[in-house]
Tab-separated table of C-alpha atoms and ligand atoms in Angstrom:
chain	number	residue	atom	x	y	z
E	1	UNK	CA	-10.593	-60.870	61.852
E	2	UNK	CA	-8.901	-63.903	63.374
E	3	UNK	CA	-7.361	-65.129	60.150
E	4	UNK	CA	-3.726	-64.505	59.287
E	5	UNK	CA	-3.178	-61.955	56.555
E	6	UNK	CA	-0.556	-61.157	53.940
E	7	UNK	CA	-0.760	-57.537	52.792
E	8	UNK	CA	-0.071	-56.763	49.144
E	9	UNK	CA	1.068	-53.185	48.570
E	10	UNK	CA	0.267	-51.900	45.103
E	11	UNK	CA	3.457	-50.468	43.611
E	12	UNK	CA	2.168	-50.329	40.055
E	13	UNK	CA	1.470	-53.977	39.279
E	14	UNK	CA	-1.434	-54.969	37.052
E	15	UNK	CA	-1.525	-58.350	38.775
E	16	UNK	CA	-2.479	-57.491	42.339
E	17	UNK	CA	-5.730	-59.413	42.185
E	18	UNK	CA	-4.030	-62.429	40.566
E	19	UNK	CA	-1.614	-62.480	43.485
E	20	UNK	CA	-4.321	-61.968	46.120
E	21	UNK	CA	-6.312	-64.819	44.652
E	22	UNK	CA	-3.190	-67.037	44.522
E	23	UNK	CA	-2.565	-66.468	48.224
E	24	UNK	CA	-6.188	-67.035	49.203
E	25	UNK	CA	-6.132	-70.183	47.096
E	26	UNK	CA	-3.264	-71.387	49.299
E	27	UNK	CA	-5.483	-70.774	52.312
E	28	UNK	CA	-3.976	-67.485	53.473
E	29	UNK	CA	-6.124	-64.377	53.520
E	30	UNK	CA	-4.735	-61.457	51.554
E	31	UNK	CA	-5.716	-57.834	50.979
E	32	UNK	CA	-4.451	-55.233	48.508
E	33	UNK	CA	-3.581	-51.803	49.902
E	34	UNK	CA	-2.155	-48.631	48.368
E	35	UNK	CA	1.631	-48.201	48.394
E	36	UNK	CA	1.485	-45.115	50.630
E	37	UNK	CA	-0.151	-46.881	53.581
E	38	UNK	CA	1.252	-45.609	56.902
E	39	UNK	CA	2.761	-47.843	59.581
E	40	UNK	CA	-0.188	-46.945	61.844
E	41	UNK	CA	-2.698	-47.992	59.190
E	42	UNK	CA	-0.798	-51.219	58.628
E	43	UNK	CA	-0.690	-52.005	62.340
E	44	UNK	CA	-4.429	-51.331	62.613
E	45	UNK	CA	-5.045	-54.248	60.243
E	46	UNK	CA	-5.360	-57.346	62.356
E	47	UNK	CA	-3.080	-60.385	62.120
E	48	UNK	CA	-0.702	-59.153	59.416
E	49	UNK	CA	2.007	-61.797	58.971
E	50	UNK	CA	3.953	-60.355	56.055
E	51	UNK	CA	4.042	-57.814	53.251
E	52	UNK	CA	4.496	-58.168	49.501
E	53	UNK	CA	5.624	-55.087	47.592
E	54	UNK	CA	4.083	-55.731	44.213
E	55	UNK	CA	5.728	-53.566	41.572
E	56	UNK	CA	5.071	-53.347	37.868
E	57	UNK	CA	4.628	-51.262	34.794
E	58	UNK	CA	2.640	-48.471	36.497
E	59	UNK	CA	5.412	-47.778	39.020
E	60	UNK	CA	6.057	-44.244	37.773
E	61	UNK	CA	3.480	-41.617	38.684
E	62	UNK	CA	3.823	-38.003	37.482
E	63	UNK	CA	7.398	-38.662	36.336
E	64	UNK	CA	8.748	-40.079	39.605
E	65	UNK	CA	8.940	-43.713	40.729
E	66	UNK	CA	6.700	-44.608	43.666
E	67	UNK	CA	7.900	-46.377	46.802
E	68	UNK	CA	6.477	-47.296	50.185
E	69	UNK	CA	7.076	-44.973	53.133
E	70	UNK	CA	10.670	-45.295	54.403
E	71	UNK	CA	9.626	-46.315	57.940
E	72	UNK	CA	7.684	-49.284	56.569
E	73	UNK	CA	10.972	-51.034	55.732
E	74	UNK	CA	11.874	-50.920	59.415
E	75	UNK	CA	8.599	-52.033	60.937
E	76	UNK	CA	9.604	-55.668	61.332
E	77	UNK	CA	7.242	-57.590	59.040
E	78	UNK	CA	8.764	-60.172	56.663
E	79	UNK	CA	8.813	-58.590	53.201
E	80	UNK	CA	8.969	-59.852	49.647
E	81	UNK	CA	9.357	-57.478	46.745
E	82	UNK	CA	8.317	-58.381	43.219
E	83	UNK	CA	9.450	-56.305	40.242
E	84	UNK	CA	10.166	-53.291	42.436
E	85	UNK	CA	13.700	-52.021	41.740
E	86	UNK	CA	13.573	-49.447	44.570
E	87	UNK	CA	13.015	-52.006	47.347
E	88	UNK	CA	15.385	-52.227	50.374
E	89	UNK	CA	14.320	-55.559	51.708
E	90	UNK	CA	15.526	-59.022	52.034
E	91	UNK	CA	13.798	-60.917	49.276
E	92	UNK	CA	13.645	-59.394	45.800
E	93	UNK	CA	12.159	-61.080	42.741
E	94	UNK	CA	11.676	-59.875	39.178
E	95	UNK	CA	8.351	-61.576	38.538
E	96	UNK	CA	5.524	-63.359	40.376
E	97	UNK	CA	7.131	-66.351	42.151
E	98	UNK	CA	6.112	-69.916	41.447
E	99	UNK	CA	3.945	-71.714	43.978
E	100	UNK	CA	6.863	-73.333	45.848
E	101	UNK	CA	8.643	-70.006	46.347
E	102	UNK	CA	5.426	-68.331	47.408
E	103	UNK	CA	4.707	-71.115	49.897
E	104	UNK	CA	8.161	-70.728	51.376
E	105	UNK	CA	7.595	-67.010	51.868
E	106	UNK	CA	4.149	-67.209	53.436
E	107	UNK	CA	4.532	-70.366	55.510
E	108	UNK	CA	8.276	-70.285	56.457
E	109	UNK	CA	9.288	-66.608	56.428
E	110	UNK	CA	5.945	-65.205	57.575
E	111	UNK	CA	4.839	-68.228	59.632
E	112	UNK	CA	1.279	-67.674	58.398
E	113	UNK	CA	-1.413	-70.290	59.073
E	114	UNK	CA	-3.559	-71.542	56.212
E	115	UNK	CA	-6.761	-70.640	58.034
E	116	UNK	CA	-8.683	-68.781	55.315
E	117	UNK	CA	-11.903	-70.641	54.602
E	118	UNK	CA	-15.585	-69.809	54.377
E	119	UNK	CA	-16.514	-71.239	57.778
E	120	UNK	CA	-13.978	-68.992	59.497
E	121	UNK	CA	-14.895	-66.043	57.291
E	122	UNK	CA	-18.587	-66.367	58.171
E	123	UNK	CA	-17.840	-66.769	61.881
E	124	UNK	CA	-15.654	-63.623	61.768
E	125	UNK	CA	-18.213	-61.562	59.898
E	126	UNK	CA	-21.069	-62.645	62.137
E	127	UNK	CA	-19.087	-61.391	65.106
E	128	UNK	CA	-18.054	-58.139	63.365
E	129	UNK	CA	-21.608	-57.368	62.214
E	130	UNK	CA	-22.978	-57.983	65.716
E	131	UNK	CA	-20.318	-55.669	67.125
E	132	UNK	CA	-21.061	-52.955	64.545
E	133	UNK	CA	-24.851	-53.106	64.683
E	134	UNK	CA	-25.533	-53.832	68.371
E	135	UNK	CA	-29.288	-53.957	68.910
E	136	UNK	CA	-30.105	-51.633	65.983
E	137	UNK	CA	-31.832	-52.551	62.708
E	138	UNK	CA	-30.329	-53.004	59.236
E	139	UNK	CA	-32.260	-52.304	56.042
E	140	UNK	CA	-31.359	-54.225	52.880
E	141	UNK	CA	-32.589	-53.926	49.299
E	142	UNK	CA	-32.885	-57.596	48.330
E	143	UNK	CA	-33.022	-57.906	44.545
E	144	UNK	CA	-32.486	-61.657	44.488
E	145	UNK	CA	-29.120	-61.245	42.739
E	146	UNK	CA	-26.150	-63.242	44.026
E	147	UNK	CA	-24.568	-60.466	46.095
E	148	UNK	CA	-27.703	-59.148	47.791
E	149	UNK	CA	-28.934	-62.696	48.492
E	150	UNK	CA	-25.650	-63.723	50.123
E	151	UNK	CA	-25.524	-60.520	52.201
E	152	UNK	CA	-29.095	-61.174	53.321
E	153	UNK	CA	-28.268	-64.741	54.367
E	154	UNK	CA	-25.146	-63.602	56.230
E	155	UNK	CA	-26.895	-60.736	58.026
E	156	UNK	CA	-29.768	-63.022	58.892
E	157	UNK	CA	-27.336	-65.399	60.554
E	158	UNK	CA	-25.722	-62.514	62.424
E	159	UNK	CA	-28.694	-60.447	63.567
E	160	UNK	CA	-31.854	-62.393	62.634
E	161	UNK	CA	-34.973	-60.258	63.171
E	162	UNK	CA	-32.959	-57.013	63.283
E	163	UNK	CA	-32.566	-57.369	59.513
E	164	UNK	CA	-35.341	-55.858	57.395
E	165	UNK	CA	-35.219	-56.842	53.718
E	166	UNK	CA	-37.158	-54.965	51.061
E	167	UNK	CA	-37.768	-56.662	47.735
E	168	UNK	CA	-39.071	-54.302	45.071
E	169	UNK	CA	-40.725	-56.118	42.186
E	170	UNK	CA	-40.462	-53.582	39.373
E	171	UNK	CA	-42.442	-55.786	37.028
E	172	UNK	CA	-39.307	-56.386	34.956
E	173	UNK	CA	-38.141	-59.497	36.806
E	174	UNK	CA	-37.795	-62.864	35.110
E	175	UNK	CA	-40.515	-65.464	35.457
E	176	UNK	CA	-40.928	-66.661	39.085
E	177	UNK	CA	-37.965	-64.610	40.258
E	178	UNK	CA	-39.752	-62.477	42.853
E	179	UNK	CA	-41.696	-65.535	43.962
E	180	UNK	CA	-38.462	-67.403	44.614
E	181	UNK	CA	-37.046	-64.508	46.676
E	182	UNK	CA	-40.183	-64.647	48.843
E	183	UNK	CA	-40.102	-68.446	49.022
E	184	UNK	CA	-36.434	-68.671	50.072
E	185	UNK	CA	-36.140	-65.671	52.377
E	186	UNK	CA	-39.600	-65.418	53.886
E	187	UNK	CA	-40.896	-68.985	53.889
E	188	UNK	CA	-37.676	-70.978	54.301
E	189	UNK	CA	-35.265	-68.656	56.127
E	190	UNK	CA	-37.986	-66.691	57.981
E	191	UNK	CA	-36.422	-63.318	57.238
E	192	UNK	CA	-38.229	-60.093	57.890
E	193	UNK	CA	-39.139	-59.396	54.256
E	194	UNK	CA	-41.223	-56.556	52.892
E	195	UNK	CA	-42.399	-57.435	49.401
E	196	UNK	CA	-43.429	-54.449	47.301
E	197	UNK	CA	-45.244	-55.107	44.063
E	198	UNK	CA	-44.554	-51.887	42.175
E	199	UNK	CA	-45.074	-53.391	38.696
E	200	UNK	CA	-47.959	-51.134	37.694
E	201	UNK	CA	-46.178	-48.041	38.878
E	202	UNK	CA	-43.024	-48.815	36.865
E	203	UNK	CA	-44.950	-49.751	33.731
E	204	UNK	CA	-46.995	-46.543	33.951
E	205	UNK	CA	-43.827	-44.443	34.227
E	206	UNK	CA	-42.260	-46.287	31.295
E	207	UNK	CA	-45.287	-46.082	29.010
E	208	UNK	CA	-44.339	-44.646	25.633
E	209	UNK	CA	-40.636	-44.185	26.531
E	210	UNK	CA	-38.472	-45.661	23.755
E	211	UNK	CA	-35.037	-44.183	24.406
E	212	UNK	CA	-32.808	-46.778	26.180
E	213	UNK	CA	-31.010	-44.268	28.418
E	214	UNK	CA	-34.284	-42.657	29.396
E	215	UNK	CA	-35.741	-46.069	30.253
E	216	UNK	CA	-32.725	-46.912	32.435
E	217	UNK	CA	-32.975	-43.549	34.224
E	218	UNK	CA	-36.672	-43.967	34.943
E	219	UNK	CA	-36.199	-47.491	36.291
E	220	UNK	CA	-33.232	-46.424	38.466
E	221	UNK	CA	-34.864	-43.341	39.966
E	222	UNK	CA	-38.246	-45.002	40.472
E	223	UNK	CA	-36.481	-47.847	42.285
E	224	UNK	CA	-34.875	-45.406	44.692
E	225	UNK	CA	-38.219	-43.632	45.221
E	226	UNK	CA	-40.029	-46.886	46.096
E	227	UNK	CA	-37.202	-48.029	48.380
E	228	UNK	CA	-37.146	-44.648	50.090
E	229	UNK	CA	-40.913	-44.721	50.674
E	230	UNK	CA	-40.573	-48.109	52.361
E	231	UNK	CA	-37.597	-46.927	54.439
E	232	UNK	CA	-39.585	-43.938	55.720
E	233	UNK	CA	-42.329	-46.218	56.994
E	234	UNK	CA	-39.878	-48.047	59.262
E	235	UNK	CA	-38.700	-46.990	62.699
E	236	UNK	CA	-35.280	-47.302	64.234
E	237	UNK	CA	-33.248	-48.198	61.151
E	238	UNK	CA	-29.662	-47.016	61.502
E	239	UNK	CA	-27.817	-49.184	59.017
E	240	UNK	CA	-28.032	-50.042	55.348
E	241	UNK	CA	-26.736	-53.449	54.261
E	242	UNK	CA	-24.968	-53.595	50.905
E	243	UNK	CA	-23.644	-56.297	48.627
E	244	UNK	CA	-20.416	-54.468	47.835
E	245	UNK	CA	-17.761	-57.018	46.833
E	246	UNK	CA	-13.965	-56.815	46.569
E	247	UNK	CA	-13.732	-56.026	42.825
E	248	UNK	CA	-16.053	-53.022	43.428
E	249	UNK	CA	-13.520	-51.685	45.908
E	250	UNK	CA	-10.250	-52.396	44.117
E	251	UNK	CA	-11.350	-51.603	40.565
E	252	UNK	CA	-10.639	-47.909	40.856
E	253	UNK	CA	-7.374	-48.642	42.698
E	254	UNK	CA	-7.680	-45.695	45.051
E	255	UNK	CA	-8.102	-45.382	48.769
E	256	UNK	CA	-11.385	-43.607	48.223
E	257	UNK	CA	-12.848	-46.369	46.038
E	258	UNK	CA	-14.980	-47.692	48.859
E	259	UNK	CA	-16.555	-44.319	49.502
E	260	UNK	CA	-17.312	-43.633	45.870
E	261	UNK	CA	-18.930	-46.997	45.317
E	262	UNK	CA	-20.980	-46.913	48.492
E	263	UNK	CA	-22.164	-43.450	47.741
E	264	UNK	CA	-23.008	-44.443	44.234
E	265	UNK	CA	-24.971	-47.466	45.420
E	266	UNK	CA	-27.001	-45.510	47.927
E	267	UNK	CA	-27.761	-43.420	44.890
E	268	UNK	CA	-30.276	-40.659	45.305
E	269	UNK	CA	-31.423	-41.429	48.839
E	270	UNK	CA	-32.169	-38.021	50.411
E	271	UNK	CA	-29.904	-36.426	53.031
E	272	UNK	CA	-32.155	-37.221	55.996
E	273	UNK	CA	-32.121	-40.904	55.083
E	274	UNK	CA	-28.382	-41.449	55.332
E	275	UNK	CA	-27.449	-44.715	56.993
E	276	UNK	CA	-24.158	-46.183	58.129
E	277	UNK	CA	-23.189	-49.026	55.789
E	278	UNK	CA	-22.821	-52.705	56.631
E	279	UNK	CA	-20.828	-54.424	53.887
E	280	UNK	CA	-19.767	-57.881	55.088
E	281	UNK	CA	-18.781	-59.163	51.611
E	282	UNK	CA	-16.468	-56.325	50.761
E	283	UNK	CA	-13.376	-58.535	51.003
E	284	UNK	CA	-14.663	-61.328	48.756
E	285	UNK	CA	-14.127	-62.093	45.088
E	286	UNK	CA	-17.201	-63.264	43.177
E	287	UNK	CA	-16.410	-66.984	43.389
E	288	UNK	CA	-15.859	-66.565	47.141
E	289	UNK	CA	-19.237	-64.828	47.442
E	290	UNK	CA	-20.792	-67.898	45.814
E	291	UNK	CA	-18.917	-70.268	48.144
E	292	UNK	CA	-20.103	-68.164	51.074
E	293	UNK	CA	-23.723	-68.408	49.849
E	294	UNK	CA	-23.494	-72.190	49.573
E	295	UNK	CA	-21.940	-72.440	53.037
E	296	UNK	CA	-24.866	-70.377	54.355
E	297	UNK	CA	-27.300	-72.850	52.797
E	298	UNK	CA	-28.674	-70.821	49.876
E	299	UNK	CA	-29.983	-72.867	46.933
E	300	UNK	CA	-27.521	-73.447	44.066
E	301	UNK	CA	-29.889	-71.835	41.576
E	302	UNK	CA	-29.627	-68.570	43.498
E	303	UNK	CA	-25.886	-68.746	44.115
E	304	UNK	CA	-24.968	-69.583	40.495
E	305	UNK	CA	-27.517	-67.237	38.969
E	306	UNK	CA	-26.306	-65.717	35.701
E	307	UNK	CA	-25.759	-61.936	35.613
E	308	UNK	CA	-28.989	-59.981	35.220
E	309	UNK	CA	-29.052	-56.223	34.572
E	310	UNK	CA	-30.590	-53.951	37.210
E	311	UNK	CA	-33.208	-52.613	34.746
E	312	UNK	CA	-34.153	-56.250	34.149
E	313	UNK	CA	-36.326	-57.257	31.227
E	314	UNK	CA	-36.913	-53.538	30.622
E	315	UNK	CA	-33.783	-53.436	28.440
E	316	UNK	CA	-34.761	-56.659	26.644
E	317	UNK	CA	-38.224	-55.485	25.658
E	318	UNK	CA	-36.799	-53.108	23.079
E	319	UNK	CA	-38.134	-49.600	22.526
E	320	UNK	CA	-41.273	-48.485	24.356
E	321	UNK	CA	-42.331	-51.313	26.690
E	322	UNK	CA	-45.746	-52.853	26.098
E	323	UNK	CA	-47.339	-55.520	28.258
E	324	UNK	CA	-47.730	-58.086	25.483
E	325	UNK	CA	-44.094	-57.807	24.362
E	326	UNK	CA	-42.870	-57.811	27.977
E	327	UNK	CA	-44.769	-61.068	28.546
E	328	UNK	CA	-43.247	-62.450	25.333
E	329	UNK	CA	-39.727	-61.662	26.663
E	330	UNK	CA	-40.528	-63.209	30.057
E	331	UNK	CA	-42.085	-66.389	28.653
E	332	UNK	CA	-39.437	-66.944	25.961
E	333	UNK	CA	-36.655	-66.338	28.518
E	334	UNK	CA	-38.215	-68.969	30.816
E	335	UNK	CA	-38.334	-71.488	27.939
E	336	UNK	CA	-34.719	-70.734	26.997
E	337	UNK	CA	-33.546	-71.205	30.585
E	338	UNK	CA	-35.489	-74.438	30.979
E	339	UNK	CA	-34.108	-75.913	27.755
E	340	UNK	CA	-30.544	-74.776	28.499
E	341	UNK	CA	-30.801	-76.523	31.842
E	342	UNK	CA	-32.079	-79.725	30.225
E	343	UNK	CA	-29.227	-79.591	27.701
E	344	UNK	CA	-26.645	-79.058	30.494
E	345	UNK	CA	-25.744	-75.602	29.188
E	346	UNK	CA	-27.012	-73.559	32.119
E	347	UNK	CA	-23.751	-73.655	34.094
E	348	UNK	CA	-21.318	-73.596	31.169
E	349	UNK	CA	-22.696	-70.659	29.160
E	350	UNK	CA	-21.941	-67.308	30.822
E	351	UNK	CA	-25.126	-65.468	29.916
E	352	UNK	CA	-28.185	-66.308	27.824
E	353	UNK	CA	-31.469	-64.518	27.351
E	354	UNK	CA	-34.076	-63.437	24.828
E	355	UNK	CA	-35.080	-60.024	23.541
E	356	UNK	CA	-38.163	-58.849	21.675
E	357	UNK	CA	-37.797	-55.916	19.241
E	358	UNK	CA	-40.593	-53.402	18.756
E	359	UNK	CA	-41.386	-54.194	15.137
E	360	UNK	CA	-43.468	-56.969	13.610
E	361	UNK	CA	-43.108	-59.217	10.584
E	362	UNK	CA	-45.557	-61.076	8.399
E	363	UNK	CA	-46.247	-64.748	9.085
E	364	UNK	CA	-48.817	-67.495	8.770
E	365	UNK	CA	-50.761	-69.224	11.555
E	366	UNK	CA	-53.734	-71.587	11.015
E	367	UNK	CA	-53.801	-70.723	7.303
E	368	UNK	CA	-54.199	-67.051	8.044
E	369	UNK	CA	-51.849	-64.109	7.622
E	370	UNK	CA	-50.455	-62.761	10.926
E	371	UNK	CA	-48.357	-59.709	11.675
E	372	UNK	CA	-46.425	-60.494	14.881
E	373	UNK	CA	-43.246	-60.013	16.898
E	374	UNK	CA	-39.958	-61.926	16.826
E	375	UNK	CA	-37.869	-63.343	19.647
E	376	UNK	CA	-34.088	-63.049	19.394
E	377	UNK	CA	-32.006	-65.557	21.372
E	378	UNK	CA	-28.601	-64.461	22.667
E	379	UNK	CA	-26.060	-66.772	24.333
E	380	UNK	CA	-22.534	-65.555	25.012
E	381	UNK	CA	-19.319	-66.419	26.814
E	382	UNK	CA	-16.937	-63.958	28.374
E	383	UNK	CA	-14.389	-63.592	31.154
E	384	UNK	CA	-15.144	-60.057	32.300
E	385	UNK	CA	-18.089	-58.866	30.134
E	386	UNK	CA	-15.779	-56.414	28.324
E	387	UNK	CA	-15.596	-58.650	25.246
E	388	UNK	CA	-17.748	-61.666	24.440
E	389	UNK	CA	-17.997	-64.535	21.979
E	390	UNK	CA	-21.138	-66.262	20.802
E	391	UNK	CA	-21.935	-69.746	22.146
E	392	UNK	CA	-22.173	-72.292	19.322
E	393	UNK	CA	-25.425	-73.811	20.528
E	394	UNK	CA	-26.233	-77.234	19.167
E	395	UNK	CA	-28.713	-76.989	16.260
E	396	UNK	CA	-31.136	-79.519	17.776
E	397	UNK	CA	-31.277	-77.562	21.031
E	398	UNK	CA	-31.959	-74.334	19.109
E	399	UNK	CA	-34.645	-76.040	17.076
E	400	UNK	CA	-36.384	-77.339	20.187
E	401	UNK	CA	-36.310	-73.904	21.831
E	402	UNK	CA	-37.594	-72.284	18.638
E	403	UNK	CA	-40.480	-74.722	18.334
E	404	UNK	CA	-41.479	-74.247	21.947
E	405	UNK	CA	-41.370	-70.441	21.699
E	406	UNK	CA	-43.452	-70.482	18.516
E	407	UNK	CA	-45.989	-72.844	20.079
E	408	UNK	CA	-46.178	-71.404	23.579
E	409	UNK	CA	-45.491	-67.663	23.436
E	410	UNK	CA	-48.297	-65.383	22.320
E	411	UNK	CA	-47.841	-62.713	19.609
E	412	UNK	CA	-44.644	-64.330	18.258
E	413	UNK	CA	-44.177	-65.810	14.770
E	414	UNK	CA	-40.400	-65.754	14.301
E	415	UNK	CA	-37.244	-66.714	16.264
E	416	UNK	CA	-33.698	-65.547	15.424
E	417	UNK	CA	-30.274	-66.324	16.890
E	418	UNK	CA	-27.887	-63.424	17.462
E	419	UNK	CA	-24.468	-64.280	16.001
E	420	UNK	CA	-22.709	-61.042	16.991
E	421	UNK	CA	-19.630	-60.975	19.222
E	422	UNK	CA	-18.815	-58.038	21.497
E	423	UNK	CA	-17.437	-55.827	20.001
E	424	UNK	CA	-18.946	-54.536	17.816
E	425	UNK	CA	-22.232	-55.525	19.525
E	426	UNK	CA	-22.753	-55.185	23.270
E	427	UNK	CA	-24.107	-58.105	25.285
E	428	UNK	CA	-27.458	-56.435	25.944
E	429	UNK	CA	-29.358	-54.669	23.171
E	430	UNK	CA	-30.081	-51.451	25.067
P	501	XMP	P1	-23.169	-54.842	27.844
P	501	XMP	O1	-24.540	-54.806	27.250
P	501	XMP	O2	-22.679	-53.488	28.271
P	501	XMP	O3	-23.303	-55.691	29.179
P	501	XMP	O4	-22.176	-55.540	26.953
P	501	XMP	C1	-22.224	-56.150	29.944
P	501	XMP	C2	-22.749	-56.915	31.133
P	501	XMP	O5	-23.374	-56.023	32.066
P	501	XMP	C3	-24.716	-56.408	32.292
P	501	XMP	N1	-25.489	-55.162	32.422
P	501	XMP	C4	-25.883	-54.626	33.599
P	501	XMP	N2	-25.715	-55.068	34.863
P	501	XMP	N3	-26.917	-53.170	35.649
P	501	XMP	C5	-26.254	-54.325	35.876
P	501	XMP	O6	-26.123	-54.712	37.051
P	501	XMP	C6	-27.113	-52.678	34.401
P	501	XMP	O7	-27.723	-51.626	34.210
P	501	XMP	C7	-26.562	-53.454	33.325
P	501	XMP	N4	-26.565	-53.282	31.979
P	501	XMP	C8	-25.884	-54.346	31.449
P	501	XMP	C9	-25.113	-57.224	31.084
P	501	XMP	O8	-26.202	-58.095	31.378
P	501	XMP	C10	-23.828	-57.935	30.776
P	501	XMP	O9	-23.652	-59.064	31.622
């Protein structure tokens, strides 16, 4: 890491990430570390220019106030303490400083350079990955989501043919999604890509299963099984690439967060298939991951892709999945996305999709009675997916989408719009 760094020590603040983002926004790289970091650990971080002790409401743990280790105060780095009454250092503030005060600290007191940008980040990571991996191979599960796509592009730049990507099509992808992964990574970027069409296998396992949790479990464990089978066919793989990003690491706020998450992601891979992890995005926030993807030349559609659940359309084809209803979800979702794009809503609405319930209603087509399925449209906005509000979609846009779904999607005679915020509803239906 050649870029200058300001270290934020978490002394109970709820605003560590706000501060880290503020510093990065000013062009100076910043990382959050636990308050009990040792001087040795601090010195092992490269290019530290200063330290911010970031205190706050969670400063008391088990009845006693927390503080940094005594010797840290004497280790010579410029320090700023915010809302940390126990601090013994030069600059003490009660609240987050304004931009001018923060600039003075990082650029005058710490003499940091504003050299945090995506070009430098990519150059650093390319070098670090090459150093870590040597001439060995890295295996990567490439779902086509933002994080795995950006990791793939970065690793490709770093180690080219030593990267082996596996894309598992579980048959629950959106329309043309697997095709676009193959087009971008195999045809355009010439990555080593193994495409596994496991659609039939997943649908067979899911046949007749209506319970949402059971469906999720089957999809998750079958995914690991398919990935594992592919991994066993390959020789000389020593590393597993992962799209772990910074919020994954800091969310739990503990030193062990990285371990837990990585472990969790590797999921049920058996003991004899344990790989060392390569996680080049683990210092990036989501918007930085996107900027990194653009800098690496990935298409905008891939980089700004809306969130899509791991179990895919499986949780939007409600109840026991059938092929005709799954196709109805896929086709109606494609129409919705196309019309949202035409109406300029695709980048402003946070998430939008369709679901198809497992019951039918009476209708009329070509003067004859029909008994068919309905499509429910959902479009929501949120900051963090914990709560959500419903997008007030223009009536004409809704009407156009409805008419197209009714005309173009088989087995459907009714379209509804979901008006429910979260809570009490969740964003997905299952
Ligand atoms: P809910 O339905 O819990 O969804 O309000 C919140 C957000 O999480 C997404 N979601 C998932 N994402 N794997 C994922 O990666 C999953 O299993 C999963 N389930 C829900 C959902 O699309 C929404 O953005």
